[in-house]
Coordinates of C-alpha atoms and ligand atoms in Angstrom, one line a residue:
M98 CA 70.2 -27.9 -29.1
S99 CA 72.4 -30.0 -26.9
E100 CA 70.6 -32.3 -24.5
N101 CA 73.8 -32.9 -22.5
F102 CA 72.7 -32.9 -18.9
Y103 CA 75.5 -30.5 -18.0
D104 CA 74.1 -27.9 -20.4
I105 CA 70.6 -28.4 -19.0
V106 CA 71.8 -27.6 -15.4
A107 CA 74.3 -24.9 -16.5
A108 CA 71.4 -23.0 -18.0
R109 CA 69.9 -22.8 -14.6
F110 CA 73.0 -21.9 -12.6
P111 CA 72.6 -18.7 -10.5
A112 CA 73.2 -15.4 -12.3
N113 CA 75.8 -14.5 -9.8
P114 CA 78.7 -16.9 -10.5
D115 CA 80.1 -16.3 -7.0
A116 CA 77.0 -17.9 -5.5
P117 CA 78.1 -20.9 -3.3
F118 CA 77.8 -24.4 -4.6
L119 CA 79.7 -26.5 -2.0
E120 CA 80.6 -25.7 1.5
L121 CA 83.1 -28.3 2.7
A122 CA 83.7 -29.6 6.2
S123 CA 86.7 -27.4 6.5
G124 CA 84.5 -24.4 6.0
A125 CA 85.9 -23.7 2.5
V126 CA 83.3 -22.6 0.0
L127 CA 83.4 -23.3 -3.7
S128 CA 81.2 -21.3 -6.0
Y129 CA 79.4 -21.9 -9.3
A130 CA 82.3 -20.1 -11.0
D131 CA 84.7 -22.7 -9.4
L132 CA 82.4 -25.5 -10.6
A133 CA 82.5 -24.2 -14.2
A134 CA 86.2 -23.5 -14.2
T135 CA 87.4 -26.6 -12.5
S136 CA 85.1 -28.9 -14.5
A137 CA 86.4 -27.2 -17.7
R138 CA 90.1 -27.8 -16.7
Y139 CA 89.4 -31.5 -15.9
A140 CA 87.5 -31.8 -19.2
H141 CA 90.6 -30.4 -21.1
L142 CA 92.8 -32.9 -19.3
L143 CA 90.5 -35.8 -20.1
S144 CA 90.3 -34.8 -23.7
E145 CA 94.1 -34.6 -23.9
L146 CA 94.2 -38.1 -22.6
G147 CA 92.1 -39.2 -25.5
V148 CA 88.7 -39.3 -23.9
V149 CA 86.0 -38.8 -26.5
K150 CA 82.2 -39.1 -26.5
G151 CA 81.1 -42.5 -25.5
D152 CA 84.2 -43.4 -23.6
R153 CA 84.1 -44.5 -20.0
V154 CA 85.9 -42.8 -17.2
A155 CA 86.1 -45.1 -14.1
V156 CA 86.5 -43.4 -10.7
Q157 CA 87.2 -44.9 -7.3
V158 CA 88.0 -42.1 -5.0
E159 CA 87.0 -40.6 -1.7
K160 CA 84.2 -38.1 -1.6
S161 CA 85.5 -34.6 -2.4
A162 CA 84.6 -31.4 -4.2
E163 CA 87.0 -32.5 -6.9
A164 CA 85.2 -35.8 -7.4
V165 CA 82.0 -33.8 -8.0
F166 CA 83.8 -31.6 -10.6
L167 CA 85.2 -34.8 -12.2
Y168 CA 81.7 -36.2 -12.6
L169 CA 80.7 -32.9 -14.3
A170 CA 83.8 -32.9 -16.5
C171 CA 82.9 -36.4 -17.7
L172 CA 79.5 -35.1 -18.7
R173 CA 81.1 -32.1 -20.5
V174 CA 83.4 -34.3 -22.6
G175 CA 80.4 -36.6 -23.4
A176 CA 82.0 -39.6 -21.5
A177 CA 80.2 -42.0 -19.3
Y178 CA 81.0 -41.4 -15.7
L179 CA 81.6 -44.7 -13.9
P180 CA 81.9 -44.3 -10.1
L181 CA 83.0 -47.3 -8.0
N182 CA 82.4 -47.9 -4.3
T183 CA 85.5 -47.1 -2.4
A184 CA 85.2 -50.3 -0.5
Y185 CA 85.8 -52.5 -3.6
T186 CA 88.9 -54.6 -3.4
R187 CA 91.5 -54.9 -6.1
A188 CA 90.0 -58.1 -7.5
E189 CA 86.6 -56.4 -7.8
V190 CA 88.1 -53.3 -9.4
A191 CA 89.9 -55.5 -11.9
Y192 CA 86.6 -57.0 -13.0
F193 CA 85.0 -53.5 -13.5
L194 CA 88.0 -52.2 -15.5
T195 CA 88.0 -55.3 -17.7
D196 CA 84.3 -55.2 -18.2
A197 CA 83.9 -51.5 -18.8
A198 CA 87.2 -50.9 -20.6
P199 CA 87.4 -47.2 -19.6
R200 CA 89.8 -44.9 -21.3
V201 CA 90.8 -43.3 -18.0
F202 CA 90.8 -44.7 -14.4
V203 CA 91.0 -42.3 -11.5
C204 CA 91.9 -43.7 -8.1
A205 CA 93.1 -42.7 -4.7
P206 CA 96.9 -41.9 -4.6
A207 CA 97.5 -44.5 -2.0
A208 CA 95.9 -47.2 -4.1
A209 CA 97.6 -46.2 -7.4
E210 CA 100.7 -48.4 -7.1
G211 CA 98.6 -51.5 -6.6
L212 CA 96.0 -50.7 -9.2
R213 CA 98.3 -49.5 -12.0
D214 CA 99.1 -53.1 -13.2
T215 CA 95.5 -54.0 -12.8
A216 CA 94.5 -51.1 -15.0
S217 CA 97.1 -51.8 -17.6
E218 CA 96.1 -55.5 -17.8
A219 CA 92.6 -54.3 -18.4
G220 CA 93.8 -52.1 -21.3
V221 CA 93.0 -48.8 -19.5
G222 CA 94.8 -45.9 -21.3
A223 CA 95.7 -43.7 -18.4
V224 CA 95.6 -43.8 -14.6
L225 CA 95.1 -40.5 -12.6
T226 CA 95.0 -40.1 -8.9
L227 CA 92.8 -38.0 -6.7
G228 CA 92.9 -37.9 -2.9
A229 CA 90.3 -36.9 -0.3
A230 CA 91.9 -33.4 0.0
G231 CA 92.0 -32.9 -3.8
E232 CA 95.6 -33.9 -4.2
G233 CA 97.0 -36.0 -7.0
S234 CA 97.8 -36.2 -10.7
L235 CA 94.2 -35.2 -11.7
T236 CA 94.4 -31.8 -10.1
D237 CA 98.1 -31.4 -10.9
G238 CA 97.5 -32.2 -14.5
A239 CA 94.5 -29.9 -14.8
A240 CA 96.2 -26.9 -13.2
G241 CA 96.8 -24.2 -15.7
K242 CA 94.4 -25.6 -18.3
P243 CA 91.8 -23.2 -19.7
T244 CA 88.8 -22.4 -17.6
D245 CA 86.4 -22.6 -20.6
F246 CA 85.4 -25.7 -22.3
D247 CA 82.9 -26.2 -25.1
T248 CA 80.7 -28.9 -23.6
V249 CA 80.3 -31.7 -26.1
V250 CA 76.8 -31.7 -27.7
C251 CA 74.9 -34.9 -26.7
A252 CA 71.5 -36.3 -27.6
S253 CA 69.2 -37.2 -24.8
G254 CA 69.8 -40.9 -25.5
D255 CA 73.6 -40.7 -25.3
L256 CA 75.3 -42.4 -22.4
A257 CA 76.0 -40.2 -19.4
A258 CA 76.9 -42.8 -16.7
I259 CA 77.4 -46.4 -15.9
L260 CA 76.6 -47.5 -12.4
Y261 CA 77.4 -51.1 -11.5
T262 CA 74.8 -53.0 -9.4
S263 CA 75.7 -56.3 -7.8
G264 CA 74.5 -59.3 -9.8
T265 CA 72.3 -62.1 -8.4
T266 CA 74.5 -64.5 -10.3
G267 CA 77.6 -63.0 -8.6
R268 CA 78.5 -60.9 -11.7
S269 CA 78.0 -57.2 -11.4
K270 CA 76.0 -55.5 -14.1
G271 CA 76.7 -52.0 -15.4
A272 CA 73.4 -50.0 -15.7
M273 CA 73.7 -47.7 -18.6
L274 CA 72.1 -44.3 -17.9
T275 CA 71.5 -41.6 -20.4
H276 CA 71.4 -37.8 -20.3
R277 CA 67.6 -38.2 -20.6
N278 CA 67.5 -40.5 -17.5
L279 CA 69.4 -38.0 -15.4
A280 CA 67.5 -34.9 -16.7
S281 CA 64.0 -36.4 -16.3
N282 CA 64.6 -37.5 -12.8
A283 CA 66.3 -34.3 -11.7
A284 CA 63.6 -32.1 -13.2
T285 CA 60.8 -34.1 -11.7
L286 CA 62.3 -34.4 -8.2
H287 CA 63.3 -30.7 -8.2
R288 CA 59.7 -29.7 -9.0
L289 CA 58.0 -32.4 -6.8
W290 CA 60.0 -31.6 -3.7
G291 CA 59.5 -27.9 -4.1
F292 CA 63.1 -26.8 -4.2
Q293 CA 63.6 -23.0 -3.7
P294 CA 66.6 -20.8 -4.5
D295 CA 67.5 -20.5 -0.9
D296 CA 67.4 -24.2 -0.1
V297 CA 70.6 -25.7 1.4
L298 CA 71.1 -29.4 1.2
L299 CA 72.9 -31.3 3.9
H300 CA 74.9 -33.9 1.9
M301 CA 76.3 -36.9 3.9
L302 CA 75.8 -39.7 1.5
P303 CA 78.5 -41.4 -0.6
I304 CA 78.7 -40.2 -4.2
F305 CA 79.3 -43.4 -6.0
H306 CA 75.7 -44.4 -5.6
T307 CA 72.5 -43.1 -7.3
H308 CA 71.2 -41.6 -4.1
G309 CA 74.1 -39.3 -3.2
L310 CA 75.2 -38.7 -6.8
F311 CA 72.1 -38.2 -8.8
V312 CA 69.2 -37.6 -6.4
A313 CA 71.1 -35.2 -4.2
I314 CA 73.6 -33.5 -6.4
N315 CA 71.5 -33.3 -9.5
C316 CA 68.6 -31.7 -7.6
V317 CA 70.9 -29.1 -6.2
L318 CA 72.4 -28.4 -9.7
M319 CA 68.9 -28.1 -11.1
N320 CA 68.2 -25.6 -8.3
G321 CA 71.4 -23.7 -8.7
S322 CA 71.7 -23.7 -4.9
S323 CA 74.2 -24.9 -2.3
M324 CA 75.2 -28.0 -0.3
L325 CA 76.8 -28.5 3.0
F326 CA 79.1 -31.2 1.8
Q327 CA 80.4 -33.6 4.4
S328 CA 82.5 -36.7 3.8
K329 CA 80.2 -39.0 5.7
F330 CA 77.4 -39.2 8.1
D331 CA 78.3 -37.9 11.5
P332 CA 75.7 -36.9 14.1
D333 CA 77.9 -34.2 15.6
A334 CA 78.1 -32.5 12.2
V335 CA 74.4 -33.0 11.6
F336 CA 73.4 -31.2 14.8
R337 CA 76.0 -28.4 14.1
L338 CA 74.7 -28.0 10.5
L339 CA 70.9 -28.5 10.8
P340 CA 70.3 -24.8 11.8
R341 CA 71.8 -23.8 8.4
A342 CA 70.3 -26.6 6.2
T343 CA 66.8 -26.9 4.8
V344 CA 66.8 -30.3 3.1
M345 CA 68.5 -33.6 4.1
M346 CA 68.6 -36.8 2.2
G347 CA 69.5 -40.0 4.0
V348 CA 69.3 -43.7 4.2
P349 CA 67.1 -45.1 7.0
T350 CA 70.3 -45.8 9.1
F351 CA 70.8 -42.0 9.4
Y352 CA 67.4 -41.6 10.9
T353 CA 67.7 -44.4 13.4
R354 CA 71.1 -43.0 14.5
L355 CA 69.6 -39.5 14.9
L356 CA 66.7 -41.0 16.9
A357 CA 69.3 -42.6 19.3
D358 CA 70.7 -39.1 20.0
D359 CA 69.2 -36.9 22.7
R360 CA 70.0 -33.8 20.7
L361 CA 67.2 -34.7 18.2
T362 CA 64.4 -32.3 19.1
G363 CA 61.9 -30.0 17.4
A364 CA 64.2 -27.0 18.1
A365 CA 67.2 -28.8 16.6
T366 CA 65.3 -29.4 13.3
A367 CA 63.3 -26.2 13.3
H368 CA 65.1 -24.7 10.3
M369 CA 64.6 -27.9 8.2
R370 CA 62.1 -27.9 5.4
L371 CA 62.4 -31.6 4.3
F372 CA 63.9 -34.8 5.5
I373 CA 64.0 -37.4 2.7
S374 CA 64.7 -41.2 3.1
G375 CA 65.4 -43.9 0.6
S376 CA 67.6 -46.7 -0.6
A377 CA 66.2 -49.2 1.9
P378 CA 62.9 -49.6 3.8
L379 CA 62.3 -47.0 6.5
L380 CA 60.5 -48.7 9.3
A381 CA 57.0 -47.2 10.0
D382 CA 58.1 -47.0 13.6
T383 CA 61.1 -44.9 12.7
H384 CA 58.9 -42.5 10.7
R385 CA 56.5 -42.2 13.6
E386 CA 59.2 -41.7 16.3
F387 CA 60.9 -39.1 14.2
F388 CA 57.7 -37.3 13.8
E389 CA 57.0 -37.4 17.5
R390 CA 60.4 -36.0 18.4
T391 CA 60.7 -33.3 15.7
G392 CA 57.2 -32.7 14.3
K393 CA 58.6 -33.4 10.8
P394 CA 57.2 -36.3 8.8
I395 CA 60.1 -37.9 6.8
L396 CA 59.4 -38.1 3.1
E397 CA 60.1 -41.6 1.9
R398 CA 60.8 -42.3 -1.7
Y399 CA 61.8 -45.4 -3.7
G400 CA 64.2 -45.9 -6.5
M401 CA 67.0 -48.0 -7.8
T402 CA 70.2 -47.7 -9.8
E403 CA 68.6 -48.8 -13.0
T404 CA 65.6 -46.6 -12.8
G405 CA 66.5 -43.6 -10.7
M406 CA 63.6 -42.6 -8.6
L407 CA 60.2 -44.2 -9.2
T408 CA 57.9 -43.1 -6.4
S409 CA 57.7 -40.5 -3.7
N410 CA 55.4 -39.6 -0.9
P411 CA 53.9 -36.2 -1.5
L412 CA 55.4 -32.9 -0.4
S413 CA 52.0 -31.6 0.5
G414 CA 49.6 -34.4 1.3
E415 CA 49.8 -37.3 3.5
R416 CA 53.2 -39.1 3.9
I417 CA 52.2 -42.5 4.9
P418 CA 54.7 -44.4 7.1
G419 CA 55.6 -47.8 5.6
T420 CA 54.8 -46.7 2.0
V421 CA 56.9 -45.2 -0.7
G422 CA 54.2 -42.9 -2.1
F423 CA 53.0 -42.4 -5.6
P424 CA 54.6 -43.1 -8.9
L425 CA 56.4 -39.9 -10.1
P426 CA 54.8 -37.9 -12.9
E427 CA 55.6 -39.5 -16.3
V428 CA 56.7 -42.7 -14.6
S429 CA 54.3 -45.7 -15.0
V430 CA 54.6 -48.2 -12.1
R431 CA 52.6 -51.4 -12.1
V432 CA 52.4 -54.6 -10.2
A433 CA 52.5 -57.8 -12.2
D434 CA 52.5 -61.5 -11.8
E435 CA 56.2 -62.4 -11.5
K436 CA 56.1 -65.4 -13.7
T437 CA 53.7 -64.4 -16.5
G438 CA 54.2 -60.7 -16.4
A439 CA 50.4 -60.2 -16.5
P440 CA 49.6 -56.8 -14.9
I441 CA 47.6 -57.1 -11.6
T442 CA 45.2 -54.2 -11.3
A443 CA 43.2 -55.1 -8.2
P444 CA 44.2 -52.6 -5.5
G445 CA 46.3 -54.2 -2.7
A446 CA 47.2 -57.3 -4.8
I447 CA 50.8 -58.3 -4.4
G448 CA 53.2 -58.8 -7.3
V449 CA 56.5 -57.7 -8.8
I450 CA 56.9 -54.0 -9.3
E451 CA 57.5 -53.0 -12.9
V452 CA 58.3 -49.6 -14.4
K453 CA 58.4 -47.7 -17.6
G454 CA 59.4 -44.1 -18.2
P455 CA 62.1 -41.6 -19.2
N456 CA 63.9 -42.4 -16.0
V457 CA 64.5 -46.1 -16.9
F458 CA 68.0 -47.1 -18.0
I459 CA 68.7 -48.4 -21.5
G460 CA 70.2 -51.7 -20.5
Y461 CA 73.2 -53.5 -18.9
W462 CA 76.6 -52.8 -20.4
R463 CA 77.6 -55.5 -22.8
M464 CA 74.8 -57.8 -21.5
P465 CA 72.1 -57.8 -24.1
E466 CA 70.6 -61.1 -23.0
K467 CA 70.5 -60.1 -19.3
T468 CA 68.9 -56.8 -20.4
A469 CA 66.3 -58.6 -22.5
Q470 CA 65.4 -60.9 -19.5
E471 CA 64.7 -57.9 -17.3
F472 CA 62.3 -56.1 -19.6
R473 CA 58.8 -57.2 -20.6
A474 CA 57.8 -57.2 -24.3
D475 CA 55.8 -53.9 -23.7
G476 CA 58.9 -52.1 -22.4
Y477 CA 58.4 -52.4 -18.6
F478 CA 61.5 -53.0 -16.5
I479 CA 61.1 -55.7 -13.9
T480 CA 62.5 -54.2 -10.7
G481 CA 62.6 -57.5 -8.8
D482 CA 60.9 -55.8 -5.8
V483 CA 57.7 -57.2 -4.6
G484 CA 55.0 -54.9 -3.6
K485 CA 51.4 -53.6 -4.0
I486 CA 49.6 -50.4 -4.8
D487 CA 46.8 -49.7 -2.4
E488 CA 43.3 -48.2 -3.2
R489 CA 44.7 -44.7 -2.6
G490 CA 47.5 -45.2 -5.1
Y491 CA 50.3 -45.5 -2.5
V492 CA 53.0 -48.0 -3.4
H493 CA 54.1 -50.4 -0.7
I494 CA 57.3 -52.5 -1.0
I495 CA 56.9 -55.9 0.6
G496 CA 60.2 -57.6 -0.1
R497 CA 62.8 -58.3 -2.6
A498 CA 62.2 -61.0 -5.1
K499 CA 65.9 -61.4 -5.6
D500 CA 66.9 -61.7 -1.9
L501 CA 69.0 -58.6 -2.0
V502 CA 70.3 -57.7 1.4
I503 CA 70.6 -54.0 2.1
S504 CA 73.1 -53.3 4.9
G505 CA 73.7 -49.7 5.9
G506 CA 72.2 -48.6 2.6
F507 CA 74.5 -50.8 0.5
N508 CA 73.3 -53.7 -1.6
V509 CA 74.6 -57.1 -1.0
Y510 CA 73.6 -60.0 -3.3
P511 CA 73.8 -63.2 -1.3
K512 CA 75.0 -65.2 -4.2
E513 CA 78.3 -63.3 -4.4
V514 CA 79.1 -63.9 -0.8
E515 CA 78.0 -67.5 -1.0
T516 CA 80.4 -68.1 -3.9
V517 CA 83.3 -66.9 -1.8
I518 CA 82.3 -69.0 1.3
D519 CA 81.6 -72.1 -0.7
A520 CA 85.1 -72.0 -2.1
I521 CA 86.6 -72.2 1.4
E522 CA 88.3 -75.5 2.3
G523 CA 86.0 -77.5 4.6
V524 CA 82.7 -75.8 3.5
V525 CA 80.0 -77.9 1.9
E526 CA 77.6 -75.1 1.3
S527 CA 76.4 -71.8 2.6
A528 CA 73.3 -69.6 2.5
V529 CA 73.6 -65.9 3.0
I530 CA 70.7 -63.9 4.3
G531 CA 69.9 -60.5 5.7
V532 CA 68.5 -60.2 9.2
P533 CA 67.3 -57.2 11.1
H534 CA 70.1 -55.2 12.7
P535 CA 69.5 -52.1 14.9
D536 CA 72.2 -50.1 13.3
F537 CA 72.6 -51.3 9.7
G538 CA 68.9 -52.0 9.0
E539 CA 69.9 -55.4 7.8
A540 CA 73.1 -57.3 8.5
V541 CA 74.6 -60.0 6.3
V542 CA 74.6 -63.4 8.1
A543 CA 76.1 -66.6 6.6
V544 CA 74.6 -70.0 7.5
V545 CA 77.3 -72.5 6.8
L546 CA 77.4 -76.3 6.4
R547 CA 80.8 -77.8 7.2
K548 CA 82.3 -81.0 5.8
P549 CA 82.6 -83.8 8.3
G550 CA 85.8 -83.3 10.3
A551 CA 86.1 -79.6 9.4
D552 CA 85.1 -78.5 12.8
A553 CA 88.2 -76.4 13.2
L554 CA 86.8 -74.0 10.6
D555 CA 85.4 -71.2 12.7
E556 CA 83.6 -67.9 12.3
A557 CA 86.9 -66.0 12.1
A558 CA 88.3 -68.1 9.3
V559 CA 85.1 -67.6 7.2
A560 CA 85.2 -63.8 7.9
R561 CA 88.9 -63.7 7.0
A562 CA 88.3 -65.4 3.6
C563 CA 85.5 -63.0 2.9
K564 CA 87.5 -60.0 3.8
E565 CA 90.3 -60.9 1.4
Q566 CA 87.9 -60.9 -1.5
L567 CA 84.9 -58.8 -0.7
A568 CA 84.2 -55.2 0.2
N569 CA 83.7 -54.8 3.9
F570 CA 80.0 -54.1 3.7
K571 CA 79.5 -57.6 2.1
V572 CA 81.4 -59.5 4.8
P573 CA 79.0 -61.4 7.0
K574 CA 78.5 -59.8 10.4
A575 CA 77.8 -63.2 11.8
V576 CA 78.5 -66.8 10.7
V577 CA 76.3 -69.5 12.0
F578 CA 77.2 -73.2 11.5
T579 CA 74.4 -75.7 10.8
N580 CA 74.0 -79.4 10.2
E581 CA 71.5 -79.0 7.4
L582 CA 70.1 -76.2 5.2
P583 CA 66.2 -76.3 4.9
R584 CA 65.1 -77.0 1.3
N585 CA 61.9 -77.1 -0.6
T586 CA 60.8 -80.0 -2.8
M587 CA 62.7 -78.6 -5.8
G588 CA 65.9 -78.6 -3.7
K589 CA 66.0 -74.9 -3.3
V590 CA 67.3 -73.6 0.0
Q591 CA 64.3 -71.9 1.9
K592 CA 65.9 -68.6 2.9
N593 CA 62.6 -67.4 4.4
L594 CA 63.0 -70.1 7.1
L595 CA 66.6 -69.2 7.7
R596 CA 65.7 -65.5 8.0
D597 CA 63.0 -66.4 10.5
A598 CA 65.3 -68.6 12.5
H599 CA 67.9 -65.9 12.8
K600 CA 65.8 -62.8 12.9
D601 CA 66.6 -62.1 16.5
H602 CA 70.3 -62.7 16.2
F603 CA 71.5 -59.1 16.7
D604 CA 68.7 -58.1 19.1
K605 CA 69.5 -61.1 21.3
R606 CA 73.1 -60.0 21.4
A607 CA 72.2 -56.6 22.4
A608 CA 69.9 -57.8 25.2
Ligands
AMP751 P1 70.0 -49.5 -5.5 O1 70.1 -50.0 -6.9 O2 71.3 -49.7 -4.8 O3 69.5 -48.1 -5.4 O4 69.0 -50.4 -4.7 C1 67.7 -50.5 -5.2 C2 66.8 -51.3 -4.3 O5 66.8 -50.6 -3.0 C3 65.4 -51.3 -4.7 O6 65.2 -52.2 -5.7 C4 64.7 -51.6 -3.4 O7 64.8 -53.0 -3.2 C5 65.5 -50.9 -2.4 N1 64.9 -49.6 -2.0 C6 65.2 -48.4 -2.4 N2 64.4 -47.5 -1.8 C7 63.6 -48.2 -1.0 C8 62.5 -47.8 -0.1 N3 62.2 -46.6 0.1 N4 61.9 -48.8 0.6 C9 62.2 -50.1 0.4 N5 63.2 -50.5 -0.5 C10 63.9 -49.6 -1.1

């Protein structure tokens, strides 16, 4: 029997093919029959372009119904779906295409002209376009193709997707996820979060990231139910749609923005069964305030690109603010000594969080050494998050060993930004940190040491250089100049001191 994730969910699609799958912002409704037919057409087109099992299909497009069908088409041909953040610049895309060597690259029509050369230099076989309204050569080329497609048989260990994470060394790593990884997480979350046939999920997350793509969409596919599919988070749309939704998945920023809105009340959320938060720490205060205003305790869960979801607060049972809940069934989570890897069993003891289970990826694309470094000899993956497990079994995340900054739900690895800033004429060195920000959760701040006589180099010039080379969410929201970076005896910059020194930067501005 095929263990292709598409076959697994297709076996659970509603008996009535006209049952809704997506309701778009325009009000248009696409059914499960549309899903099956359109993904089949795209699968035929991909096959004709030479895509075979194991190939990669890279995709950098705006969120749309067609983009979801493209993801499913990739699964159906046995290819690895490789979504890219729409904010990535041409230089960044060039790296991904060269590294992943996809057979096909699908991009926005407006970007195609600029990216065609990049793709051909990277050896990509074909470039297709797909716009936010579904227009482009993907849909044109697929029109008229058969609406049936024999989904390619896959084993559970076959590659289903590659999701790039930012690298601490500045190089992004492609996390290889299998059909088993997707299936195990989807089945577990579907069960654990009590999905019902009449659930309606309010979807406002990007779909190039594990949260919006796998957690949200795969749960709905497992459930055979429908989504209110919005291109992005927008409070007006939230308040319009909450009376028709039952489940919402969001990053903490969604919840802080809703709290800032007078329309957030118990009545406005009365129809909602479940609010879920993840991808970045949800402040305990946000959890409490949301509960006070609505009577709904947000369910916080924790996961990452490489592992899918790892822990979740309970559906029934106490959801404890500031914790990420219990390890998922079949997922072993432990805390270990970061250097030696020795497991720490004492409740409440702090260490690096490590994980093993069917949800854990099989390695970084073409980086066997990096992969080996991130796994312990007994198969546990080292998440790089620092945390503890309390006496009741709840997991707490304390910080990030790797100094990752999460701004508005997006990951920024300081090293990548520092590399760009350090290359600017007049810069001696920089240290990039994340500091609390009322809207983004964390904001990227660059602390920069200038060369003598380079005083003319100002904040705008640093920001400009960053904008040329980095996606917007990585560009520092503030640049602070300093005469000296604090260092420890080993010569390492002490980022904790910098974070402390600048922790009020955005609050002060607001005051
Ligand atoms: P990503 O690979 O983009 O999903 O980012 C994964 C990282 O996000 C994790 O390693 C954590 O550092 C962080 N993260 C995800 N969920 C949570 C959460 N609920 N609380 C704190 N950090 C989280």
